[in-house]
Amino acid sequence: MLELVGIAAVAGVLVAAAVSVVFGTNLVHSVLLLAVMLFTTAVLFVILDAPFLAGIQVMLYAGGVVTLMLFAIMLTRRSGGVAVNNETIKGRRLPAAILCSGLFALLAWSIHQTTDFPNGGDNVLATRQLGITLFTEQALSFEVLGVLLLAATIGAIVLARKRDHGEPEPAGAFQRPARGRKEATR
Amino acid sequence: MTLVNVLYVGVLLFCLGLYGTLTRRNVIGILLSVEIMANSVNVILVAFSRFTQNLLGQVFAVFVMSLTVAEVVVGLALVILLYRTMRHTDIDEASRLRH
């Protein structure tokens, strides 16, 4: 009983944080609430007997992604102290709400209809087994993933770095509202 | 903790993320919502892995996490480039190919 209450509390915090991220008006608050959501997901992973994934979740998301998001917000904040705008597009709220609630209704209905869910016992899958699977059975996928991460890193650096002095800048870069700048140098 | 409850939570999170992705005006807000969607998929993968006693679900979750992080890195680089070019990160205003 107590366990059930705890799990319900975790799920409630998860959903509440996600709601605040999606409906909040301040972007910085949204990012910090996303961190709350990601931590709560890590707790859920622990409950689901996946401690390794919980650790990755905390390190990768809460440590990396949230910091990166905050950096991006601070870098793209308009000068002059204007609050970070995070409003939603008005004409798109109703169609999106209908679409999403429809999708939720469909998925919830199909979950509700299904009766024979697997419940394969209480053996805890060891992290050791996960490592063995990852580096033997799935070794090729793992290496492809490494190549992809390298490509993403290089791509991000190339996209976001500042240009050197001799190098042509992308059109409009670092110019104030780039009026009258005709030539697109790239 | 049964599989059904986790599935409901995951599906709810996914739909919330979809709503945010569709309605946000700021590019960073859209990236946040995409994070929520990826996270809900991870929850469902881990739940299935737990209740079918099959490790492939967790392996997939590891892959999904890495891919999401790569996506966020490239996405934020694009956001910063967009800001340098347009001086804002408003998705509706960024409809011109050339500045």
Coordinates of C-alpha atoms in Angstrom, one line a residue:
Chain A
M1 CA 0.0 0.0 0.0
L2 CA 2.7 2.5 1.0
E3 CA 4.7 1.5 -2.0
L4 CA 1.7 2.2 -4.3
V5 CA 1.3 5.6 -2.7
G6 CA 5.0 6.4 -3.3
I7 CA 4.8 5.3 -6.9
A8 CA 1.6 7.4 -7.5
A9 CA 3.4 10.4 -6.0
V10 CA 6.3 9.9 -8.4
A11 CA 4.0 9.6 -11.4
G12 CA 2.1 12.7 -10.2
V13 CA 5.2 14.8 -9.9
L14 CA 6.3 13.6 -13.3
V15 CA 3.1 14.5 -15.0
A16 CA 2.7 17.8 -13.1
A17 CA 6.3 18.9 -14.1
A18 CA 5.6 18.0 -17.7
V19 CA 2.4 20.0 -17.6
S20 CA 4.3 23.0 -16.2
V21 CA 7.0 22.7 -18.8
V22 CA 4.5 22.7 -21.6
F23 CA 2.1 25.4 -20.3
G24 CA 4.5 27.7 -18.5
T25 CA 5.1 31.2 -19.7
N26 CA 8.7 31.7 -18.6
L27 CA 11.2 29.7 -20.6
V28 CA 13.8 29.6 -17.8
H29 CA 11.2 28.1 -15.5
S30 CA 10.3 25.6 -18.1
V31 CA 13.9 24.4 -18.4
L32 CA 14.3 24.1 -14.6
L33 CA 11.0 22.2 -14.4
L34 CA 12.3 20.0 -17.2
A35 CA 15.2 19.2 -14.9
V36 CA 12.7 18.2 -12.2
M37 CA 10.9 16.0 -14.7
L38 CA 14.1 14.3 -15.8
F39 CA 15.1 13.6 -12.2
T40 CA 11.7 12.2 -11.5
T41 CA 12.1 9.9 -14.5
A42 CA 15.3 8.7 -13.0
V43 CA 13.4 7.8 -9.8
L44 CA 10.9 5.9 -12.0
F45 CA 13.8 4.0 -13.6
V46 CA 15.0 3.0 -10.2
I47 CA 11.5 1.8 -9.3
L48 CA 11.5 -0.2 -12.6
D49 CA 14.8 -1.9 -11.6
A50 CA 17.0 -0.1 -14.1
P51 CA 19.6 1.7 -11.9
F52 CA 22.1 2.1 -14.7
L53 CA 19.7 4.0 -16.8
A54 CA 18.7 6.1 -13.8
G55 CA 22.4 7.1 -13.4
I56 CA 22.8 7.9 -17.1
Q57 CA 19.6 9.9 -17.0
V58 CA 20.9 12.1 -14.1
M59 CA 24.3 12.6 -15.6
L60 CA 23.4 13.1 -19.2
Y61 CA 20.1 15.0 -19.0
A62 CA 20.0 16.8 -15.7
G63 CA 23.7 17.5 -15.9
G64 CA 24.2 18.1 -19.5
V65 CA 21.1 18.9 -21.5
V66 CA 19.6 21.2 -18.9
T67 CA 22.8 23.2 -18.6
L68 CA 23.1 23.4 -22.4
M69 CA 19.5 24.6 -22.6
L70 CA 20.1 27.3 -20.1
F71 CA 23.3 28.4 -21.9
A72 CA 21.3 28.6 -25.1
I73 CA 18.6 30.7 -23.5
M74 CA 21.1 33.1 -22.0
L75 CA 22.9 33.4 -25.3
T76 CA 19.7 34.1 -27.3
R77 CA 18.1 36.4 -24.8
R78 CA 17.4 39.8 -26.3
S79 CA 19.5 42.6 -24.9
G80 CA 17.6 45.2 -22.8
G81 CA 16.3 42.9 -20.2
V82 CA 13.2 41.7 -22.1
A83 CA 11.8 38.6 -20.5
V84 CA 12.3 35.4 -22.5
N85 CA 9.2 35.0 -24.5
N86 CA 7.6 31.6 -24.3
E87 CA 4.1 32.1 -25.4
T88 CA 2.2 29.7 -27.5
I89 CA 0.8 30.4 -31.0
K90 CA -2.8 31.4 -30.5
G91 CA -4.4 30.0 -33.6
R92 CA -2.7 26.7 -33.1
R93 CA -3.8 25.9 -29.6
L94 CA -7.2 24.4 -30.3
P95 CA -6.3 22.1 -33.2
A96 CA -3.2 20.9 -31.3
A97 CA -5.3 20.3 -28.2
I98 CA -7.9 18.4 -30.2
L99 CA -5.2 16.3 -31.9
C100 CA -3.3 15.5 -28.7
S101 CA -6.3 14.6 -26.7
G102 CA -7.6 12.5 -29.6
L103 CA -4.3 10.7 -29.7
F104 CA -4.3 10.2 -26.0
A105 CA -7.9 8.9 -26.1
L106 CA -6.9 6.5 -28.8
L107 CA -3.8 5.2 -27.1
A108 CA -5.5 5.0 -23.7
W109 CA -8.5 3.1 -25.2
S110 CA -6.1 0.6 -26.9
I111 CA -4.3 0.1 -23.6
H112 CA -7.6 -0.4 -21.9
Q113 CA -8.7 -3.0 -24.4
T114 CA -5.6 -5.0 -24.1
T115 CA -5.8 -7.7 -21.4
D116 CA -2.8 -10.0 -21.6
F117 CA 0.0 -7.7 -20.5
P118 CA 3.3 -9.5 -19.9
N119 CA 4.3 -9.8 -16.3
G120 CA 7.4 -11.9 -16.5
G121 CA 8.3 -12.4 -12.9
D122 CA 10.4 -10.4 -10.5
N123 CA 13.9 -11.2 -11.6
V124 CA 16.0 -8.1 -11.6
L125 CA 17.9 -7.6 -14.8
A126 CA 21.5 -6.9 -13.7
T127 CA 23.5 -4.0 -15.1
R128 CA 26.2 -6.6 -15.9
Q129 CA 23.8 -8.3 -18.3
L130 CA 23.0 -5.0 -19.9
G131 CA 26.7 -4.3 -20.5
I132 CA 27.3 -7.7 -21.9
T133 CA 24.3 -7.3 -24.3
L134 CA 25.5 -3.9 -25.3
F135 CA 29.0 -4.9 -26.1
T136 CA 28.5 -8.3 -27.7
E137 CA 25.0 -8.6 -29.3
Q138 CA 24.6 -4.9 -30.0
A139 CA 28.3 -4.0 -30.5
L140 CA 27.8 -2.8 -34.1
S141 CA 24.9 -0.5 -33.2
F142 CA 27.0 0.8 -30.3
E143 CA 29.8 1.7 -32.6
V144 CA 27.5 3.3 -35.2
L145 CA 26.1 5.4 -32.3
G146 CA 29.7 6.5 -31.5
V147 CA 30.2 7.7 -35.1
L148 CA 26.9 9.5 -34.9
L149 CA 27.8 11.3 -31.7
L150 CA 31.1 12.3 -33.3
A151 CA 29.3 13.7 -36.3
A152 CA 26.9 15.5 -34.1
T153 CA 29.6 17.1 -32.1
I154 CA 31.6 18.2 -35.1
G155 CA 28.4 19.5 -36.7
A156 CA 27.4 21.5 -33.6
I157 CA 30.9 23.1 -33.4
V158 CA 30.9 24.0 -37.0
L159 CA 27.5 25.5 -36.8
A160 CA 27.8 27.5 -33.6
R161 CA 31.4 28.7 -33.6
K162 CA 32.4 32.3 -34.2
R163 CA 34.0 32.9 -37.5
D164 CA 37.6 33.9 -37.8
H165 CA 38.5 37.3 -39.0
G166 CA 39.5 36.5 -42.5
E167 CA 36.6 34.2 -43.1
P168 CA 33.3 35.3 -44.6
E169 CA 30.4 35.4 -42.1
P170 CA 27.0 34.0 -42.8
A171 CA 24.7 36.7 -44.0
G172 CA 23.6 39.0 -41.2
A173 CA 25.7 37.4 -38.5
F174 CA 26.7 39.8 -35.7
Q175 CA 25.2 42.7 -37.6
R176 CA 22.5 44.8 -35.9
P177 CA 19.2 44.3 -37.7
A178 CA 21.2 43.7 -40.9
R179 CA 19.4 46.4 -42.9
G180 CA 20.8 47.2 -46.4
R181 CA 23.1 44.3 -46.3
K182 CA 22.6 43.0 -49.8
E183 CA 25.3 40.4 -50.4
A184 CA 24.8 36.9 -49.0
T185 CA 28.4 35.9 -48.6
R186 CA 27.7 32.3 -48.1
Chain B
M1 CA 3.4 -1.1 -10.2
T2 CA 2.0 -2.7 -13.2
L3 CA 2.9 -2.2 -16.8
V4 CA -0.5 -0.7 -17.5
N5 CA 0.0 2.2 -15.1
V6 CA 3.4 3.0 -16.6
L7 CA 2.0 2.9 -20.1
Y8 CA -0.7 5.4 -19.1
V9 CA 1.9 7.8 -17.7
G10 CA 4.1 7.4 -20.7
V11 CA 1.3 8.0 -23.2
L12 CA 0.1 11.1 -21.2
L13 CA 3.6 12.5 -21.2
F14 CA 4.0 11.8 -24.9
C15 CA 0.7 13.7 -25.7
L16 CA 1.8 16.6 -23.5
G17 CA 5.1 16.8 -25.4
L18 CA 3.3 16.7 -28.7
Y19 CA 1.0 19.5 -27.7
G20 CA 4.0 21.6 -26.6
T21 CA 5.9 20.8 -29.9
L22 CA 2.9 21.9 -31.9
T23 CA 2.1 25.1 -30.1
R24 CA 5.3 26.6 -28.9
R25 CA 6.6 29.8 -30.5
N26 CA 10.1 29.7 -29.3
V27 CA 12.5 27.2 -30.8
I28 CA 14.0 26.3 -27.4
G29 CA 10.5 25.6 -26.1
I30 CA 9.9 23.2 -29.0
L31 CA 13.2 21.4 -28.1
L32 CA 12.0 21.1 -24.5
S33 CA 8.8 19.5 -25.6
V34 CA 10.7 17.1 -27.9
E35 CA 12.7 16.1 -24.8
I36 CA 9.5 15.3 -23.0
M37 CA 8.4 13.1 -25.8
A38 CA 11.7 11.2 -26.0
N39 CA 11.6 10.8 -22.2
S40 CA 8.1 9.3 -22.3
V41 CA 9.3 6.8 -24.9
N42 CA 12.2 5.9 -22.6
V43 CA 9.9 5.3 -19.7
I44 CA 7.7 2.9 -21.8
L45 CA 10.8 1.1 -23.2
V46 CA 12.2 0.5 -19.7
A47 CA 8.8 -0.6 -18.4
F48 CA 8.4 -3.2 -21.2
S49 CA 12.0 -4.3 -20.5
R50 CA 11.1 -4.8 -16.9
F51 CA 7.9 -6.7 -17.3
T52 CA 9.0 -8.9 -20.2
Q53 CA 12.4 -9.6 -18.6
N54 CA 14.1 -8.7 -21.9
L55 CA 17.2 -6.5 -21.8
L56 CA 16.8 -5.2 -25.3
G57 CA 14.4 -2.5 -24.0
Q58 CA 17.0 -1.0 -21.8
V59 CA 19.6 -1.2 -24.7
F60 CA 17.1 0.7 -26.8
A61 CA 16.6 3.2 -24.1
V62 CA 20.4 3.8 -24.0
F63 CA 20.3 4.5 -27.7
V64 CA 17.3 6.8 -27.5
M65 CA 19.0 8.8 -24.7
S66 CA 22.2 9.2 -26.7
L67 CA 20.3 10.2 -29.9
T68 CA 18.3 12.7 -28.0
V69 CA 21.4 14.3 -26.5
A70 CA 23.0 14.5 -30.0
E71 CA 19.7 16.0 -31.3
V72 CA 19.7 18.6 -28.6
V73 CA 23.3 19.6 -29.2
V74 CA 22.8 20.1 -32.9
G75 CA 19.4 21.8 -32.3
L76 CA 20.9 24.3 -29.9
A77 CA 23.7 25.0 -32.3
L78 CA 21.1 25.7 -34.9
V79 CA 19.1 27.9 -32.5
I80 CA 22.2 30.0 -31.8
L81 CA 22.9 30.3 -35.5
L82 CA 19.3 31.4 -36.1
Y83 CA 19.6 34.0 -33.4
R84 CA 22.8 35.4 -34.9
T85 CA 21.2 35.6 -38.3
M86 CA 17.7 36.8 -37.3
R87 CA 18.2 38.2 -33.8
H88 CA 15.3 36.2 -32.4
T89 CA 14.3 32.6 -31.9
D90 CA 10.7 32.9 -33.0
I91 CA 9.7 29.9 -35.2
D92 CA 7.0 31.7 -37.1
E93 CA 9.2 34.6 -38.1
A94 CA 11.9 32.4 -39.4
S95 CA 10.2 31.7 -42.7
R96 CA 12.7 33.3 -45.0
L97 CA 15.4 31.3 -46.6
R98 CA 17.6 34.4 -47.1
H99 CA 18.1 37.2 -44.7

